[in-house]
Amino acid sequence: MSESRVMLVDGMALLFRGYYANAYGGYIRKTKDGLPTNAVYGFVKYLLDACRTFNPTHMICCWDMGSTTFRTDKFDGYKANRPAAPAELIPQFELVKEVVSGLNIRNVGLAGYEADDCIGTLSRQLGELMDVYVLTGDHDMLQLVDERVKVVIMKKGPSNYAVYDAAKLLEEKQLTAKQFIDLKGLVGDTSDNYPGVKGIGEKTATKLLVEYESIDGILANLDLLPKSVKTKIEADLDMLHLCRELATITCQVPLSCTPEECIWRPEQAKIAELFERLEFNSLVKEVSCTITAVS
């Protein structure tokens, strides 16, 4: 399987990106029957572009399954700052999974866990057998980078990606994948609504991790830190440990997928029929070109 590679897709990241990229001036793409499709349309555009760029032989799309997870059990405020989804997006949550299935891509999600955790678990399982590409816009996923796992961060514009392996991570961020967990423990995450250590920013946190390697290393050397930094950490010690837990992607979700179960075998006729029903006529030719390019 040396030439095999699986692409693990962060479904919500692509769907939300697709929604906002295709809601110009308040215009929402809909079918003639009034079904909103702009997010799904954008999702498919992004997915096809990534397929042409990275040529996966296997594909899985992972999803969040509700707002309640083991992290909300640990911290009530986790993601509590997020606004409700736009009304036009809500019916597209199920529609996009139907489209993913229509593309012969497996949908994966498990109640109580986030898509990140499913991706982390599958990256470890399948990384023993093939190269793994994680497609996302979420820098939290950088903690998953290892010898066989690359994290592909989607940037603005088509075919614009930052592909992180261990070497690029160290060169650009000065940190290892594991240290990214401790970075989030120290600085928190405003989008996920956990605070980290009050008054510790990314620059200071990175400097501490470069010097002391981990949160445990920092705590073992508190007396060597500047007084102001030591005081801040000591004042938020419990929160520091909690935030490190919240930031950690679990790679032990009770799910599994064999390579045989996630081979990507797109059926052009089936996809064309689905796209015509959704009035994605401009994508029929694009998907045909993509299938030809990756086959």
mmCIF file with all atom_site columns, C-alpha atoms in Angstrom, residues 181-277:
data_model
loop_
_atom_site.group_PDB
_atom_site.id
_atom_site.type_symbol
_atom_site.label_atom_id
_atom_site.label_alt_id
_atom_site.label_comp_id
_atom_site.label_asym_id
_atom_site.label_entity_id
_atom_site.label_seq_id
_atom_site.pdbx_PDB_ins_code
_atom_site.Cartn_x
_atom_site.Cartn_y
_atom_site.Cartn_z
_atom_site.occupancy
_atom_site.B_iso_or_equiv
_atom_site.pdbx_formal_charge
_atom_site.auth_seq_id
_atom_site.auth_comp_id
_atom_site.auth_asym_id
_atom_site.auth_atom_id
_atom_site.pdbx_PDB_model_num
ATOM 1  C CA . ILE A 1 181 ? -1.541  20.822 22.824  1.00 0.00 ? 181 ILE A CA 1
ATOM 2  C CA . ASP A 1 182 ? 0.418   22.571 25.569  1.00 0.00 ? 182 ASP A CA 1
ATOM 3  C CA . LEU A 1 183 ? 0.372   25.831 23.593  1.00 0.00 ? 183 LEU A CA 1
ATOM 4  C CA . LYS A 1 184 ? -3.432  25.767 23.629  1.00 0.00 ? 184 LYS A CA 1
ATOM 5  C CA . GLY A 1 185 ? -3.393  24.883 27.313  1.00 0.00 ? 185 GLY A CA 1
ATOM 6  C CA . LEU A 1 186 ? -1.371  28.020 27.997  1.00 0.00 ? 186 LEU A CA 1
ATOM 7  C CA . VAL A 1 187 ? -3.063  30.524 25.679  1.00 0.00 ? 187 VAL A CA 1
ATOM 8  C CA . GLY A 1 188 ? -6.559  29.032 25.435  1.00 0.00 ? 188 GLY A CA 1
ATOM 9  C CA . ASP A 1 189 ? -8.779  29.222 22.378  1.00 0.00 ? 189 ASP A CA 1
ATOM 10 C CA . THR A 1 190 ? -11.243 32.058 21.860  1.00 0.00 ? 190 THR A CA 1
ATOM 11 C CA . SER A 1 191 ? -13.205 30.188 19.172  1.00 0.00 ? 191 SER A CA 1
ATOM 12 C CA . ASP A 1 192 ? -13.731 27.224 21.523  1.00 0.00 ? 192 ASP A CA 1
ATOM 13 C CA . ASN A 1 193 ? -14.209 29.559 24.500  1.00 0.00 ? 193 ASN A CA 1
ATOM 14 C CA . TYR A 1 194 ? -11.645 28.275 26.964  1.00 0.00 ? 194 TYR A CA 1
ATOM 15 C CA . PRO A 1 195 ? -9.293  30.839 28.486  1.00 0.00 ? 195 PRO A CA 1
ATOM 16 C CA . GLY A 1 196 ? -5.902  29.272 29.180  1.00 0.00 ? 196 GLY A CA 1
ATOM 17 C CA . VAL A 1 197 ? -3.709  31.263 31.550  1.00 0.00 ? 197 VAL A CA 1
ATOM 18 C CA . LYS A 1 198 ? -4.867  34.866 31.799  1.00 0.00 ? 198 LYS A CA 1
ATOM 19 C CA . GLY A 1 199 ? -2.191  37.214 30.508  1.00 0.00 ? 199 GLY A CA 1
ATOM 20 C CA . ILE A 1 200 ? -0.119  34.575 28.680  1.00 0.00 ? 200 ILE A CA 1
ATOM 21 C CA . GLY A 1 201 ? -0.067  35.154 24.922  1.00 0.00 ? 201 GLY A CA 1
ATOM 22 C CA . GLU A 1 202 ? 1.175   32.964 22.101  1.00 0.00 ? 202 GLU A CA 1
ATOM 23 C CA . LYS A 1 203 ? 4.597   34.616 21.895  1.00 0.00 ? 203 LYS A CA 1
ATOM 24 C CA . THR A 1 204 ? 5.329   34.055 25.589  1.00 0.00 ? 204 THR A CA 1
ATOM 25 C CA . ALA A 1 205 ? 3.853   30.537 25.539  1.00 0.00 ? 205 ALA A CA 1
ATOM 26 C CA . THR A 1 206 ? 5.946   29.530 22.513  1.00 0.00 ? 206 THR A CA 1
ATOM 27 C CA . LYS A 1 207 ? 9.103   30.884 24.158  1.00 0.00 ? 207 LYS A CA 1
ATOM 28 C CA . LEU A 1 208 ? 8.358   28.897 27.323  1.00 0.00 ? 208 LEU A CA 1
ATOM 29 C CA . LEU A 1 209 ? 7.718   25.690 25.385  1.00 0.00 ? 209 LEU A CA 1
ATOM 30 C CA . VAL A 1 210 ? 10.867  26.064 23.307  1.00 0.00 ? 210 VAL A CA 1
ATOM 31 C CA . GLU A 1 211 ? 12.870  26.458 26.508  1.00 0.00 ? 211 GLU A CA 1
ATOM 32 C CA . TYR A 1 212 ? 11.119  23.954 28.798  1.00 0.00 ? 212 TYR A CA 1
ATOM 33 C CA . GLU A 1 213 ? 9.512   21.593 26.226  1.00 0.00 ? 213 GLU A CA 1
ATOM 34 C CA . SER A 1 214 ? 6.115   21.119 27.910  1.00 0.00 ? 214 SER A CA 1
ATOM 35 C CA . ILE A 1 215 ? 3.710   22.429 30.520  1.00 0.00 ? 215 ILE A CA 1
ATOM 36 C CA . ASP A 1 216 ? 5.148   19.883 32.939  1.00 0.00 ? 216 ASP A CA 1
ATOM 37 C CA . GLY A 1 217 ? 8.643   21.196 32.194  1.00 0.00 ? 217 GLY A CA 1
ATOM 38 C CA . ILE A 1 218 ? 7.486   24.769 32.766  1.00 0.00 ? 218 ILE A CA 1
ATOM 39 C CA . LEU A 1 219 ? 5.865   23.868 36.093  1.00 0.00 ? 219 LEU A CA 1
ATOM 40 C CA . ALA A 1 220 ? 9.011   22.053 37.206  1.00 0.00 ? 220 ALA A CA 1
ATOM 41 C CA . ASN A 1 221 ? 10.988  25.245 36.629  1.00 0.00 ? 221 ASN A CA 1
ATOM 42 C CA . LEU A 1 222 ? 8.554   27.882 37.901  1.00 0.00 ? 222 LEU A CA 1
ATOM 43 C CA . ASP A 1 223 ? 11.202  29.467 40.102  1.00 0.00 ? 223 ASP A CA 1
ATOM 44 C CA . LEU A 1 224 ? 13.318  30.212 37.024  1.00 0.00 ? 224 LEU A CA 1
ATOM 45 C CA . LEU A 1 225 ? 10.543  32.155 35.285  1.00 0.00 ? 225 LEU A CA 1
ATOM 46 C CA . PRO A 1 226 ? 10.117  35.925 35.402  1.00 0.00 ? 226 PRO A CA 1
ATOM 47 C CA . LYS A 1 227 ? 8.065   36.803 38.481  1.00 0.00 ? 227 LYS A CA 1
ATOM 48 C CA . SER A 1 228 ? 5.116   38.144 36.466  1.00 0.00 ? 228 SER A CA 1
ATOM 49 C CA . VAL A 1 229 ? 4.875   34.967 34.361  1.00 0.00 ? 229 VAL A CA 1
ATOM 50 C CA . LYS A 1 230 ? 5.211   32.719 37.407  1.00 0.00 ? 230 LYS A CA 1
ATOM 51 C CA . THR A 1 231 ? 2.445   34.638 39.188  1.00 0.00 ? 231 THR A CA 1
ATOM 52 C CA . LYS A 1 232 ? 0.075   34.336 36.219  1.00 0.00 ? 232 LYS A CA 1
ATOM 53 C CA . ILE A 1 233 ? 0.620   30.581 35.887  1.00 0.00 ? 233 ILE A CA 1
ATOM 54 C CA . GLU A 1 234 ? 0.237   29.933 39.624  1.00 0.00 ? 234 GLU A CA 1
ATOM 55 C CA . ALA A 1 235 ? -3.009  31.948 39.670  1.00 0.00 ? 235 ALA A CA 1
ATOM 56 C CA . ASP A 1 236 ? -4.534  29.863 36.867  1.00 0.00 ? 236 ASP A CA 1
ATOM 57 C CA . LEU A 1 237 ? -3.002  26.458 37.555  1.00 0.00 ? 237 LEU A CA 1
ATOM 58 C CA . ASP A 1 238 ? -6.278  24.508 37.639  1.00 0.00 ? 238 ASP A CA 1
ATOM 59 C CA . MET A 1 239 ? -7.491  26.217 34.472  1.00 0.00 ? 239 MET A CA 1
ATOM 60 C CA . LEU A 1 240 ? -4.170  25.460 32.776  1.00 0.00 ? 240 LEU A CA 1
ATOM 61 C CA . HIS A 1 241 ? -4.574  21.732 33.381  1.00 0.00 ? 241 HIS A CA 1
ATOM 62 C CA . LEU A 1 242 ? -8.237  21.822 32.314  1.00 0.00 ? 242 LEU A CA 1
ATOM 63 C CA . CYS A 1 243 ? -7.457  23.711 29.112  1.00 0.00 ? 243 CYS A CA 1
ATOM 64 C CA . ARG A 1 244 ? -4.748  21.226 28.216  1.00 0.00 ? 244 ARG A CA 1
ATOM 65 C CA . GLU A 1 245 ? -7.361  18.456 28.553  1.00 0.00 ? 245 GLU A CA 1
ATOM 66 C CA . LEU A 1 246 ? -9.859  20.385 26.420  1.00 0.00 ? 246 LEU A CA 1
ATOM 67 C CA . ALA A 1 247 ? -7.224  21.016 23.736  1.00 0.00 ? 247 ALA A CA 1
ATOM 68 C CA . THR A 1 248 ? -6.197  17.376 23.465  1.00 0.00 ? 248 THR A CA 1
ATOM 69 C CA . ILE A 1 249 ? -7.695  15.497 20.515  1.00 0.00 ? 249 ILE A CA 1
ATOM 70 C CA . THR A 1 250 ? -8.477  11.998 21.700  1.00 0.00 ? 250 THR A CA 1
ATOM 71 C CA . CYS A 1 251 ? -7.257  9.267  19.385  1.00 0.00 ? 251 CYS A CA 1
ATOM 72 C CA . GLN A 1 252 ? -9.188  6.529  21.148  1.00 0.00 ? 252 GLN A CA 1
ATOM 73 C CA . VAL A 1 253 ? -12.732 7.031  19.907  1.00 0.00 ? 253 VAL A CA 1
ATOM 74 C CA . PRO A 1 254 ? -14.536 3.656  19.752  1.00 0.00 ? 254 PRO A CA 1
ATOM 75 C CA . LEU A 1 255 ? -14.696 3.444  15.978  1.00 0.00 ? 255 LEU A CA 1
ATOM 76 C CA . SER A 1 256 ? -12.645 1.828  13.267  1.00 0.00 ? 256 SER A CA 1
ATOM 77 C CA . CYS A 1 257 ? -12.354 1.736  9.518   1.00 0.00 ? 257 CYS A CA 1
ATOM 78 C CA . THR A 1 258 ? -10.270 -0.620 7.420   1.00 0.00 ? 258 THR A CA 1
ATOM 79 C CA . PRO A 1 259 ? -8.642  0.532  4.182   1.00 0.00 ? 259 PRO A CA 1
ATOM 80 C CA . GLU A 1 260 ? -11.055 -1.646 2.213   1.00 0.00 ? 260 GLU A CA 1
ATOM 81 C CA . GLU A 1 261 ? -13.994 0.213  3.783   1.00 0.00 ? 261 GLU A CA 1
ATOM 82 C CA . CYS A 1 262 ? -12.852 3.650  2.657   1.00 0.00 ? 262 CYS A CA 1
ATOM 83 C CA . ILE A 1 263 ? -11.477 3.148  -0.851  1.00 0.00 ? 263 ILE A CA 1
ATOM 84 C CA . TRP A 1 264 ? -12.764 5.999  -2.982  1.00 0.00 ? 264 TRP A CA 1
ATOM 85 C CA . ARG A 1 265 ? -14.641 4.570  -5.959  1.00 0.00 ? 265 ARG A CA 1
ATOM 86 C CA . PRO A 1 266 ? -16.712 7.454  -7.348  1.00 0.00 ? 266 PRO A CA 1
ATOM 87 C CA . GLU A 1 267 ? -19.435 6.498  -9.838  1.00 0.00 ? 267 GLU A CA 1
ATOM 88 C CA . GLN A 1 268 ? -19.734 9.221  -12.438 1.00 0.00 ? 268 GLN A CA 1
ATOM 89 C CA . ALA A 1 269 ? -23.296 8.429  -13.522 1.00 0.00 ? 269 ALA A CA 1
ATOM 90 C CA . LYS A 1 270 ? -24.566 8.313  -9.945  1.00 0.00 ? 270 LYS A CA 1
ATOM 91 C CA . ILE A 1 271 ? -22.896 11.632 -9.132  1.00 0.00 ? 271 ILE A CA 1
ATOM 92 C CA . ALA A 1 272 ? -24.193 13.302 -12.297 1.00 0.00 ? 272 ALA A CA 1
ATOM 93 C CA . GLU A 1 273 ? -27.756 12.288 -11.410 1.00 0.00 ? 273 GLU A CA 1
ATOM 94 C CA . LEU A 1 274 ? -27.336 13.644 -7.862  1.00 0.00 ? 274 LEU A CA 1
ATOM 95 C CA . PHE A 1 275 ? -25.862 16.938 -9.057  1.00 0.00 ? 275 PHE A CA 1
ATOM 96 C CA . GLU A 1 276 ? -28.574 17.429 -11.628 1.00 0.00 ? 276 GLU A CA 1
ATOM 97 C CA . ARG A 1 277 ? -31.226 16.951 -8.924  1.00 0.00 ? 277 ARG A CA 1
#
